mmCIF file of C-alpha atoms and ligand atoms in Angstrom:
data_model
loop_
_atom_site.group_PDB
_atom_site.id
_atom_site.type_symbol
_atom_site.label_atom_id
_atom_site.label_comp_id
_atom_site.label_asym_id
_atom_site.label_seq_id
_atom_site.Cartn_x
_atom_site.Cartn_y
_atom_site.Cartn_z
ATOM 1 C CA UNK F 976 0.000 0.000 0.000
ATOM 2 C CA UNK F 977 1.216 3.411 0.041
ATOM 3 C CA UNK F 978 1.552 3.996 3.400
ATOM 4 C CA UNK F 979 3.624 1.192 3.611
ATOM 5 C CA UNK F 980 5.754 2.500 0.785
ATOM 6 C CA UNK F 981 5.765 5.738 2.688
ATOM 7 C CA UNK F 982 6.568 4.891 5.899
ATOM 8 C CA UNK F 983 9.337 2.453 4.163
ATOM 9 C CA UNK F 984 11.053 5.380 2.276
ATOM 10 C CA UNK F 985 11.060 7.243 5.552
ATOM 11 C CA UNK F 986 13.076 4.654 7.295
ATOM 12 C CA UNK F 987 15.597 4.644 4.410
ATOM 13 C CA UNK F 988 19.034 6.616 6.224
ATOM 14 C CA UNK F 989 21.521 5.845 3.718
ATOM 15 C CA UNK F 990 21.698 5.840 -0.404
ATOM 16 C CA UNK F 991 21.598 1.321 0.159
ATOM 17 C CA UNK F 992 18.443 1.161 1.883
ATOM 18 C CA UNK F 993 16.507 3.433 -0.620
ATOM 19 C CA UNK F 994 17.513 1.741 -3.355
ATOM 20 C CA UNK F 995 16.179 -1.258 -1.448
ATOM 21 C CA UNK F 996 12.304 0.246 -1.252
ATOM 22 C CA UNK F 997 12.618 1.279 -5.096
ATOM 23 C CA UNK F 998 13.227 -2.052 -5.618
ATOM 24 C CA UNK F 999 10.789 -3.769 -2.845
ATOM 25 C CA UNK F 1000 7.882 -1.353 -4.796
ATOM 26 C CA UNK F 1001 8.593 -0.052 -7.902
ATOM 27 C CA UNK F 1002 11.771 -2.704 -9.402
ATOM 28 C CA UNK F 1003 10.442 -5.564 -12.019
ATOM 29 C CA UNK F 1004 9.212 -7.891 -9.277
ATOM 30 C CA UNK F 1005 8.296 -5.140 -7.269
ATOM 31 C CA UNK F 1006 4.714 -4.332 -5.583
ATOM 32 C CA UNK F 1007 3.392 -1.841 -8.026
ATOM 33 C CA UNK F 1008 4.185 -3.151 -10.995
ATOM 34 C CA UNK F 1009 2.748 -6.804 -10.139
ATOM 35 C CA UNK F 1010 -0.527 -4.812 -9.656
ATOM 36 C CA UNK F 1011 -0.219 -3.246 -12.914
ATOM 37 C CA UNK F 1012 0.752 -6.635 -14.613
ATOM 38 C CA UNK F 1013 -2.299 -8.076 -13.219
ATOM 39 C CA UNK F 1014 -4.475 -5.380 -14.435
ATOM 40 C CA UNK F 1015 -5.685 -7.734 -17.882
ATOM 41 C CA UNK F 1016 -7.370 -9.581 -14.801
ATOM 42 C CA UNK F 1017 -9.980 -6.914 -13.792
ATOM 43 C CA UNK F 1018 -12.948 -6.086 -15.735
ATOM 44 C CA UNK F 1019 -13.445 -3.789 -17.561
ATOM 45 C CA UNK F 1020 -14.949 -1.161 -14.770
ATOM 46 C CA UNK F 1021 -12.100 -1.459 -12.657
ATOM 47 C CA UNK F 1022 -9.239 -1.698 -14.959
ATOM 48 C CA UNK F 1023 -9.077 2.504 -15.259
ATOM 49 C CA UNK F 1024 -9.567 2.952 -11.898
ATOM 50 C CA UNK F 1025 -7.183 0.337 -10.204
ATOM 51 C CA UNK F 1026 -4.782 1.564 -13.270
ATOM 52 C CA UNK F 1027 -5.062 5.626 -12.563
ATOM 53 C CA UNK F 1028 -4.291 4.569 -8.518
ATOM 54 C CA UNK F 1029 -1.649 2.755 -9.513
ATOM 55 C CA UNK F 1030 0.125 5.251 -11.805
ATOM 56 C CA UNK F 1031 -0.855 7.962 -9.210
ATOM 57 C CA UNK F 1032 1.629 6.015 -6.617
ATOM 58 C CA UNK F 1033 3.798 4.745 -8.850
ATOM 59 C CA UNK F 1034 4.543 8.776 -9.759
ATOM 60 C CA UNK F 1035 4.030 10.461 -6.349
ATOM 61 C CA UNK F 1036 6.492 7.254 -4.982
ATOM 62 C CA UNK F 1037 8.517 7.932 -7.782
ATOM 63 C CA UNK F 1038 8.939 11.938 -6.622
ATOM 64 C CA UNK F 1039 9.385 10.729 -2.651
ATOM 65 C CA UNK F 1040 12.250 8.523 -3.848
ATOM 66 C CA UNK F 1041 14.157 11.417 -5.432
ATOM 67 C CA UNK F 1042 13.494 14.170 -2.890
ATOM 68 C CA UNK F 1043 14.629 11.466 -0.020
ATOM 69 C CA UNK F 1044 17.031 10.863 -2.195
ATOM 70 C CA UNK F 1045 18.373 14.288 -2.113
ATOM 71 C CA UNK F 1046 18.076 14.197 1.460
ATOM 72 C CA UNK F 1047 20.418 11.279 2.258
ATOM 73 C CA UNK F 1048 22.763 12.662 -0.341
ATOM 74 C CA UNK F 1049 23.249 16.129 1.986
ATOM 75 C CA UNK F 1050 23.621 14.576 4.683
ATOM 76 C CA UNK F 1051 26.170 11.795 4.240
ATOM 77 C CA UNK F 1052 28.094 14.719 2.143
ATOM 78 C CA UNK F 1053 27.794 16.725 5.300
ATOM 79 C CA UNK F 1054 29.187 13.459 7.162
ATOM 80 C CA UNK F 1055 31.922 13.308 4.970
ATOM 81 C CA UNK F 1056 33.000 16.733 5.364
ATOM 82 C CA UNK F 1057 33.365 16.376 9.114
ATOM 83 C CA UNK F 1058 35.352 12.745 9.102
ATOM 84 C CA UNK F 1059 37.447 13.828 6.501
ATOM 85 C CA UNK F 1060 38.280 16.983 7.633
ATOM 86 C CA UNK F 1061 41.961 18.209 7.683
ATOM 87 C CA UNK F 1062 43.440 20.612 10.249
ATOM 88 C CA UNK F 1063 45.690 22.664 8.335
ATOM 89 C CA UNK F 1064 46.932 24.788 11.614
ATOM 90 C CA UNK F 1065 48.153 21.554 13.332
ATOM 91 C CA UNK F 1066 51.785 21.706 13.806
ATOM 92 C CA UNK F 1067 53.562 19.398 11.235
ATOM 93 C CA UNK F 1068 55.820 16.854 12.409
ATOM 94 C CA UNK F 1069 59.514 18.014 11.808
ATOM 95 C CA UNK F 1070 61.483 15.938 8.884
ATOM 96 C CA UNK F 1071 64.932 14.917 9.727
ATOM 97 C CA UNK F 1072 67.024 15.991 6.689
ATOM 98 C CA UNK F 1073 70.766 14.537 6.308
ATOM 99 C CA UNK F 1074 73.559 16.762 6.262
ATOM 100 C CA UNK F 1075 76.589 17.240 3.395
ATOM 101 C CA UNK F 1076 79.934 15.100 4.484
ATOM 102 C CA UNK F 1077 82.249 17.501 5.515
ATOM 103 C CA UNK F 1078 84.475 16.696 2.649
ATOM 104 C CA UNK F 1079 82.047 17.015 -0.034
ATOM 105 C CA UNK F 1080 81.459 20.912 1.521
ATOM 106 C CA UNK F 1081 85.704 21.153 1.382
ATOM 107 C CA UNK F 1082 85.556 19.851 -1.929
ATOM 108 C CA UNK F 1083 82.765 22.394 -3.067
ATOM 109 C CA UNK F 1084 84.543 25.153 -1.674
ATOM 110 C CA UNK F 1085 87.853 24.083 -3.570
ATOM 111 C CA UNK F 1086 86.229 23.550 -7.005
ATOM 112 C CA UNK F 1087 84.534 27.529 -6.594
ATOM 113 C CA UNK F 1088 87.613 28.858 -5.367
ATOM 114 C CA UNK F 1089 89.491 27.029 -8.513
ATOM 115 C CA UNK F 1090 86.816 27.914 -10.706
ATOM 116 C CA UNK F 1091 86.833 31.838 -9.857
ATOM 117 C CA UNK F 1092 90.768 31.917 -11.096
ATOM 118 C CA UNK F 1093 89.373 29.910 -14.101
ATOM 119 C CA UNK F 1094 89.667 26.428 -14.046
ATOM 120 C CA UNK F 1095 87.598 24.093 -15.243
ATOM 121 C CA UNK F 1096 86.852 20.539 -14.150
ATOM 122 C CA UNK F 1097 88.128 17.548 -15.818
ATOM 123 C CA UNK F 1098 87.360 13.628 -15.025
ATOM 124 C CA UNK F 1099 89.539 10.756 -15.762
ATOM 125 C CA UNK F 1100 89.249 6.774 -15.183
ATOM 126 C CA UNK F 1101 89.858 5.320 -11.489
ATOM 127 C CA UNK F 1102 90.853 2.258 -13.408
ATOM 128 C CA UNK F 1103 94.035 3.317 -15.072
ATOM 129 C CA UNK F 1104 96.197 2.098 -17.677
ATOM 130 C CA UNK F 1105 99.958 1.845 -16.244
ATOM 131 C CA UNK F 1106 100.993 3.226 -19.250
ATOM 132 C CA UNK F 1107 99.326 7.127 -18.155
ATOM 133 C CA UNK F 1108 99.442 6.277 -13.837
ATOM 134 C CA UNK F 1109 103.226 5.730 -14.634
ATOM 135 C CA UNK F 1110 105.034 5.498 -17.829
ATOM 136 C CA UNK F 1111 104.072 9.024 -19.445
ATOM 137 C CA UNK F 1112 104.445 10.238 -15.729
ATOM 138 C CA UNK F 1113 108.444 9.542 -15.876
ATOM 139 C CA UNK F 1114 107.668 6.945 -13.628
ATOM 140 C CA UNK F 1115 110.061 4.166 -15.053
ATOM 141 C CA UNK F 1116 109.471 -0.117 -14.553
ATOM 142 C CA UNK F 1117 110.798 -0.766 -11.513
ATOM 143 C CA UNK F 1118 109.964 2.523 -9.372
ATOM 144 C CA UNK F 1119 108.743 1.134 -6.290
ATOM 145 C CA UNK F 1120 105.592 2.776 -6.822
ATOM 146 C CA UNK F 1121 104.937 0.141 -8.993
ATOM 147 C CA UNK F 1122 105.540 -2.337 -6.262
ATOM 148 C CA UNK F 1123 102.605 -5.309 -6.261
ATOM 149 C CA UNK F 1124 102.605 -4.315 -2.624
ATOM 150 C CA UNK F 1125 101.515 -0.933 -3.355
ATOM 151 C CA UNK F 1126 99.657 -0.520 -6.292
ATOM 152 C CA UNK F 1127 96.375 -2.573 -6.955
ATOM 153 C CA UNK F 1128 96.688 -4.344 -10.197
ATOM 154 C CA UNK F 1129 94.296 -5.506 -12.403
ATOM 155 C CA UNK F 1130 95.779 -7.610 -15.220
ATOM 156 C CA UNK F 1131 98.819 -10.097 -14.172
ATOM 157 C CA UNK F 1132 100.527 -7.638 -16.718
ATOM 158 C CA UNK F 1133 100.632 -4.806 -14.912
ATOM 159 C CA UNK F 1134 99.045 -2.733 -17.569
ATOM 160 C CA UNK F 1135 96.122 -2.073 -15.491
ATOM 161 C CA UNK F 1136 95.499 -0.780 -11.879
ATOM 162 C CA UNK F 1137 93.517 1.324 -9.636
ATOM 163 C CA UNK F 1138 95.017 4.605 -10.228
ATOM 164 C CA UNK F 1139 97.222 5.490 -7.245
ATOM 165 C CA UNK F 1140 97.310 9.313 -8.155
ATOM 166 C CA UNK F 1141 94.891 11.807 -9.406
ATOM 167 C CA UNK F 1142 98.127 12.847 -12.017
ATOM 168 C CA UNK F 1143 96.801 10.367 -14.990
ATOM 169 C CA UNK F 1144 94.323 12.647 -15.318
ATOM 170 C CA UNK F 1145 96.804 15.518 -16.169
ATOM 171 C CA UNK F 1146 98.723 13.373 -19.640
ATOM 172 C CA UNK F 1147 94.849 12.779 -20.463
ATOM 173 C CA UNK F 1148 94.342 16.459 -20.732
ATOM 174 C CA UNK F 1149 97.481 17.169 -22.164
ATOM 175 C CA UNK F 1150 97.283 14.870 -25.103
ATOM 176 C CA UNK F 1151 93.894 15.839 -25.364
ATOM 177 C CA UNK F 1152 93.389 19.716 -25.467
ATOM 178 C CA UNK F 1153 96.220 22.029 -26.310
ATOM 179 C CA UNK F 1154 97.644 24.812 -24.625
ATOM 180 C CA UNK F 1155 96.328 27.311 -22.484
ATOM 181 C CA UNK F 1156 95.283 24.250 -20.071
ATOM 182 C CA UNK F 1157 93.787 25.520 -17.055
ATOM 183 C CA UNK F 1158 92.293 22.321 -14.936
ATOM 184 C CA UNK F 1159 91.495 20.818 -11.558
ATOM 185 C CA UNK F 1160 90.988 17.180 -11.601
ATOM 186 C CA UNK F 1161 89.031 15.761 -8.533
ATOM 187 C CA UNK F 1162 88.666 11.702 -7.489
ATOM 188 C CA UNK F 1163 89.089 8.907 -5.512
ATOM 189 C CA UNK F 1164 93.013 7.210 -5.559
ATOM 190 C CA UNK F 1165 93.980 3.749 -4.672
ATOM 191 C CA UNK F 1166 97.044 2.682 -2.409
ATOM 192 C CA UNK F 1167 97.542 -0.804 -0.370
ATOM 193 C CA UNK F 1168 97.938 1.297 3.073
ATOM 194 C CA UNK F 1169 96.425 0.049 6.234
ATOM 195 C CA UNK F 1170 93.610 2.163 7.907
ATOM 196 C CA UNK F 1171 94.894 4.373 10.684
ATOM 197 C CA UNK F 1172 94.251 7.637 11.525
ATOM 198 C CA UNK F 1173 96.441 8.814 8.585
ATOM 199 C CA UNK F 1174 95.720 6.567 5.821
ATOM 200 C CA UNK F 1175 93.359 4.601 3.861
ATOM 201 C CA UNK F 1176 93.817 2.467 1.099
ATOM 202 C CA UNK F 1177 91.102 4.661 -0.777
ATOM 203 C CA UNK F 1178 91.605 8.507 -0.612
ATOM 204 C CA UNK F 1179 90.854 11.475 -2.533
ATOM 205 C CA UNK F 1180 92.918 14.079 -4.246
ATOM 206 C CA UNK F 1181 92.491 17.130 -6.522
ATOM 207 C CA UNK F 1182 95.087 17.575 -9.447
ATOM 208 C CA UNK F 1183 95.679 20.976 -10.533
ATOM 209 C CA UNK F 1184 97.882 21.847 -14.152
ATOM 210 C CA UNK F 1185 98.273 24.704 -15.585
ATOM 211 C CA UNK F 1186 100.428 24.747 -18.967
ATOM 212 C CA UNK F 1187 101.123 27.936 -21.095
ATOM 213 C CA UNK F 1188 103.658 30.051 -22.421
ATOM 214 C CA UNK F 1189 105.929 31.699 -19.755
ATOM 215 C CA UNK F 1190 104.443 29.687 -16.851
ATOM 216 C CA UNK F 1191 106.605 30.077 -13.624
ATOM 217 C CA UNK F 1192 107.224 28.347 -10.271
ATOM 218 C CA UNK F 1193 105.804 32.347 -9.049
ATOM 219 C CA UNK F 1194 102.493 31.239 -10.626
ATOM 220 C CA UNK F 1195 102.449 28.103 -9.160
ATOM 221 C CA UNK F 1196 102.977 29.841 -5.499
ATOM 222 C CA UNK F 1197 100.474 32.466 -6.112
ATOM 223 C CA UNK F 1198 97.810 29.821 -7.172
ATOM 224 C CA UNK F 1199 98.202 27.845 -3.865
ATOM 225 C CA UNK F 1200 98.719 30.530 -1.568
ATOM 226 C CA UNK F 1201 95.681 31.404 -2.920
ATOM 227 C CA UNK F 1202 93.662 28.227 -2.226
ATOM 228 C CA UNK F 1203 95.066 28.120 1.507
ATOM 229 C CA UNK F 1204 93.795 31.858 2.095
ATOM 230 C CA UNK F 1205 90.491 31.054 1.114
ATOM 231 C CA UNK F 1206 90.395 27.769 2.482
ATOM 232 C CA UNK F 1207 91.963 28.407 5.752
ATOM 233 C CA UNK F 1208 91.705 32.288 6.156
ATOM 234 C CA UNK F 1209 93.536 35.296 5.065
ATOM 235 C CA UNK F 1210 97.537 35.078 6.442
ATOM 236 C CA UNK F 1211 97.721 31.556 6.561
ATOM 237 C CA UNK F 1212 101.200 31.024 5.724
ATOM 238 C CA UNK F 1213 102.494 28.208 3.375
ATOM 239 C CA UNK F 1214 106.389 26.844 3.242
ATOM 240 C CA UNK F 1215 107.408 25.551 0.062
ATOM 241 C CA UNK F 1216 109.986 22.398 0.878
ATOM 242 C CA UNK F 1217 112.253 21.468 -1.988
ATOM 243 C CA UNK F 1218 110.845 17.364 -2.954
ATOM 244 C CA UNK F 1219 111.077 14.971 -5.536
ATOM 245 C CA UNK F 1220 108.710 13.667 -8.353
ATOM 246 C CA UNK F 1221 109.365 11.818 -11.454
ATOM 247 C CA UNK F 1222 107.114 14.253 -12.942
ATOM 248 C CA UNK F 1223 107.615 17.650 -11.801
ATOM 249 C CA UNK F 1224 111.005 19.608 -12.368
ATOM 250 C CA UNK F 1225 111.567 21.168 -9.889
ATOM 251 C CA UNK F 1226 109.335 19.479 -7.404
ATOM 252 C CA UNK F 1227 108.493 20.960 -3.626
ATOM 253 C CA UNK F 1228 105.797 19.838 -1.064
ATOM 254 C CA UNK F 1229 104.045 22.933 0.583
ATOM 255 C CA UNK F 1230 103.385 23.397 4.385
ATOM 256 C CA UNK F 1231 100.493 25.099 6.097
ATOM 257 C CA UNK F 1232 100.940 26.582 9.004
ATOM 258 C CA UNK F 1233 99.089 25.452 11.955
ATOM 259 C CA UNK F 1234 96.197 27.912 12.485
ATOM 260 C CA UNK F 1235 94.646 25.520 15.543
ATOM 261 C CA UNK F 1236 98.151 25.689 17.428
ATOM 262 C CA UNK F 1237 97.970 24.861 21.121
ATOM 263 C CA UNK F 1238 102.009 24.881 21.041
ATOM 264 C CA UNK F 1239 103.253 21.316 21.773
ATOM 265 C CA UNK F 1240 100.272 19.609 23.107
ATOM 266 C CA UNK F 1241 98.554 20.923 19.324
ATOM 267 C CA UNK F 1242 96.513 17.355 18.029
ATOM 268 C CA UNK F 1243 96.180 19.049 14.362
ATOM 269 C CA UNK F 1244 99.889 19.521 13.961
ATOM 270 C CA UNK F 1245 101.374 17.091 16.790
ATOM 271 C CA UNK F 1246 103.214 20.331 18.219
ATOM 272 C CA UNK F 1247 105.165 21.006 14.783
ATOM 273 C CA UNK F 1248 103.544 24.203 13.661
ATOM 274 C CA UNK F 1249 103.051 23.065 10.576
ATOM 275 C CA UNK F 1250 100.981 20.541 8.232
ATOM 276 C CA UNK F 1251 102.258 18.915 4.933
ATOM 277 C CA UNK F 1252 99.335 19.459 2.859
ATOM 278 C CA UNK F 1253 100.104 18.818 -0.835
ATOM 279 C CA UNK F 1254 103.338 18.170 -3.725
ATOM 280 C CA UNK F 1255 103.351 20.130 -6.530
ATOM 281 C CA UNK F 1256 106.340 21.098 -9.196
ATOM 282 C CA UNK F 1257 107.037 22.418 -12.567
ATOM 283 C CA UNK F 1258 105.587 20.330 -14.865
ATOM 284 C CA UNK F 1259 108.997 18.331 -16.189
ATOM 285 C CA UNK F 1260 109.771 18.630 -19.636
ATOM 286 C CA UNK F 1261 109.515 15.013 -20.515
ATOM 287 C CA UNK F 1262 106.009 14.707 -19.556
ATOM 288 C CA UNK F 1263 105.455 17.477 -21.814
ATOM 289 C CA UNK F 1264 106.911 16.088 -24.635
ATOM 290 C CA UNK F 1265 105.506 12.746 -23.882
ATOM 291 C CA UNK F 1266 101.870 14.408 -24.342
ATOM 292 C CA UNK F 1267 102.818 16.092 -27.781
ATOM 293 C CA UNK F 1268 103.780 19.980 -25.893
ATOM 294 C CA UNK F 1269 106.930 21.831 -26.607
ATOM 295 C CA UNK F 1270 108.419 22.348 -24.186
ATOM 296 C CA UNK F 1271 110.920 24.797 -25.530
ATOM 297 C CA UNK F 1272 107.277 26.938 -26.082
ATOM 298 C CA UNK F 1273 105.251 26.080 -23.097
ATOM 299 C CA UNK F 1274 105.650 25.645 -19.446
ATOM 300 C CA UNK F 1275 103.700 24.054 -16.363
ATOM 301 C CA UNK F 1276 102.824 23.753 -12.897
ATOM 302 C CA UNK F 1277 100.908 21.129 -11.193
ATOM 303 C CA UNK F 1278 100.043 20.173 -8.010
ATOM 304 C CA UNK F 1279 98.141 17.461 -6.142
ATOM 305 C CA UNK F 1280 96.154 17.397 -2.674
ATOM 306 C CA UNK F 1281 94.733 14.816 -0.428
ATOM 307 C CA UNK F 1282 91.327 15.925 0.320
ATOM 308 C CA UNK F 1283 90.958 14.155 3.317
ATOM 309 C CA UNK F 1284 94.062 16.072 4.787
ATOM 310 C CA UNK F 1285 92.366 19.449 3.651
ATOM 311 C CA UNK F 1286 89.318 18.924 5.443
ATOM 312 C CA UNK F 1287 90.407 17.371 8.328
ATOM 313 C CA UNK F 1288 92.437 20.787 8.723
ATOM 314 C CA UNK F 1289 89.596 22.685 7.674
ATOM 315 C CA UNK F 1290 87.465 21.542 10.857
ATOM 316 C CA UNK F 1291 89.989 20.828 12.756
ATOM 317 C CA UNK F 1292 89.818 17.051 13.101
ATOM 318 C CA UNK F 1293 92.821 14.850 14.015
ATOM 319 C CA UNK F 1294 91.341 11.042 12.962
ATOM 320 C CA UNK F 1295 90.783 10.425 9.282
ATOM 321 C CA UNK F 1296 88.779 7.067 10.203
ATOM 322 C CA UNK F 1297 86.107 9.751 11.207
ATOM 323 C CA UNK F 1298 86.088 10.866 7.923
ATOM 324 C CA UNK F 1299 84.636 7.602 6.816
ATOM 325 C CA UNK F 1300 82.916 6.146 9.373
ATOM 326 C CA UNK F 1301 80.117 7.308 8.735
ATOM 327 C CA UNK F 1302 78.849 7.983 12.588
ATOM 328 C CA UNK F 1303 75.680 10.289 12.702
ATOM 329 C CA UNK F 1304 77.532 11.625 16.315
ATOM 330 C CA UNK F 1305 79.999 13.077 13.611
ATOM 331 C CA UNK F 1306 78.457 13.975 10.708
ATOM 332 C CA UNK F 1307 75.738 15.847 11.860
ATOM 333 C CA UNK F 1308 77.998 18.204 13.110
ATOM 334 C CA UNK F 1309 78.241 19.876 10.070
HETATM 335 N N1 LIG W 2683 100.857 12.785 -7.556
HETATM 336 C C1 LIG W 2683 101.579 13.244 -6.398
HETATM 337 C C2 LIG W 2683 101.236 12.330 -5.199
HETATM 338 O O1 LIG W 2683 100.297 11.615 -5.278
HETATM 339 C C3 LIG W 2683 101.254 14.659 -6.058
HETATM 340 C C4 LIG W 2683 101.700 15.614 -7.126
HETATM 341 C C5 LIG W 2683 100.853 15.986 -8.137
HETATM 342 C C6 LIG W 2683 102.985 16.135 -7.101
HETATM 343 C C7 LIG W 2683 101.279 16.858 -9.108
HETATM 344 C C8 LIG W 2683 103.423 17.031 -8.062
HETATM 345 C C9 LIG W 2683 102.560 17.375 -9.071
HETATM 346 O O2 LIG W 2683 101.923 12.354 -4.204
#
């Protein structure tokens, strides 16, 4: 009846259980239309009259469907909006972010320094050929830097080894670009030294060369003193010590004085004053030749650093296990 059907749709609360009373009263097998299919069994009197009734509920059920409908719709929007509501003024919950190693910040500060006298960057191979870690360095067969117990061969050979220098890099330029050669060379080196607190048997260094006409051992100085004032502050002082490489003609190794100097008791510089930070040298004429440069036209400097040393100076640190370690205690100190 329709009272039923009305008092039904009333009851519906949710979009399920009014599509459950269209159904009950108005779907195929539903209440309505079985009267109307059974209206070819009324006579002929009653057949208008049972069939205008049944129209009139089937429409004004029909219009009570759709306005509940619209009902139920509201409010389970209006539900929604409630349990899904955000709190945008809640404080947010603070993300950890990591921090740069403190030799990839050294390194940084190096390459801009470098970069603002005009070099540029160039890459080489950590697997080397002998022939450019050694041979075209003036490093003759039977150097003991060439020593199985040093070096970390690849072929039985010897042709091929982890490079144990970032100088390679430097005979790669040269035979590659011709003069004025202006570059800093940046990577990891290989040497079979045991882990202490001043060696590893993977390091990095930075090769610098400069080769072009007139190029002096003055240039050379001015370039590093350079690189130490920015690194380490204005005044730092530098001592050039007269060295040896194959390579380099002359060759020195340059000091840094010890900015963090407690005197004797000093753990940076172990009470000497001073830190060996880096060998450098005229480029030797050999090497140029070797690479396809006159050398009777052109000259060079080069130099390489260990960037561990330079950044455990720069912050003052006096274990280079620390450096890779990897210890949050350490690195997020910086
Ligand atoms: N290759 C040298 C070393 O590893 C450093 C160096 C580079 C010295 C360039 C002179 C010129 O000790």
């Amino acid at each position: 009846s329709k009272t039923e059907a009305m008092a039904a749709l009333a009851a519906a609360s949710d979009t399920a259980a009014l599509e459950a009373v269209r159904v009950r009263f108005l779907g195929k097998k539903g209440e309505i239309t079985a009267i109307l299919k059974q209206m070819g069994a009324l006579s002929a009197e009653e057949r208008p009259v049972i069939g205008q009734l049944a129209n009139q509920i089937r429409a004004a059920l029909e219009e009570a469907i759709e306005e509940r409908a619209a009902l139920i719709e509201e409010k389970e929007l209006a539900g929604r909006l409630v349990s899904e509501a955000l709190d945008v003024t809640v404080p947010g919950t603070k993300v950890s972010i990591g921090h740069r190693h403190p030799m990839s910040i050294v390194l940084d500060e190096a390459k801009d320094i470098f970069i603002g006298m005009g070099f540029s960057i160039a890459e080489g191979p950590e697997v080397e050929l002998s022939v450019y870690d050694f041979d075209k360095l003036n490093i003759p067969v039977g150097h003991t830097v060439r020593e199985w117990h040093d070096t970390f061969y690849i072929t039985e050979d010897e042709s091929v080894h982890l490079r144990c220098q970032t100088s390679p890099v430097q005979v790669r330029v040269m035979e590659s670009q011709a003069p004025p050669i202006r570059i800093i060379s940046p990577g990891r080196v290989y040497r079979k030294d045991e882990v202490d607190a001043t060696h590893s048997p993977m390091f990095h260094q930075i090769e610098g060369l400069v080769v072009d006409k007139g190029i002096t051992m003055g240039n050379l100085k001015g370039t590093l003193n350079m690189l130490v004032e920015k690194l380490y502050g204005a005044g730092t002082a530098t001592r050039f010590r007269p060295h040896h490489f194959p390579f380099t003609e002359p060759s020195c190794e340059v000091d840094v004085q010890c900015f963090n100097c407690g005197g004797s008791g000093c753990r940076v510089c172990k009470g000497e004053g001073w830190i060996e930070l880096l060998g450098a040298g005229m480029v030797h004429p050999k090497v140029l030749a070797g690479c396809g440069i006159d050398p009777d036209v052109y000259s060079g400097f080069a130099f390489g650093i260990g960037l561990e040393r330079m950044t455990l100076l720069r912050y003052s640190i006096d274990d280079m296990r620390l450096i890779f370690e990897n210890d949050m205690r350490f690195l997020s100190q910086f």
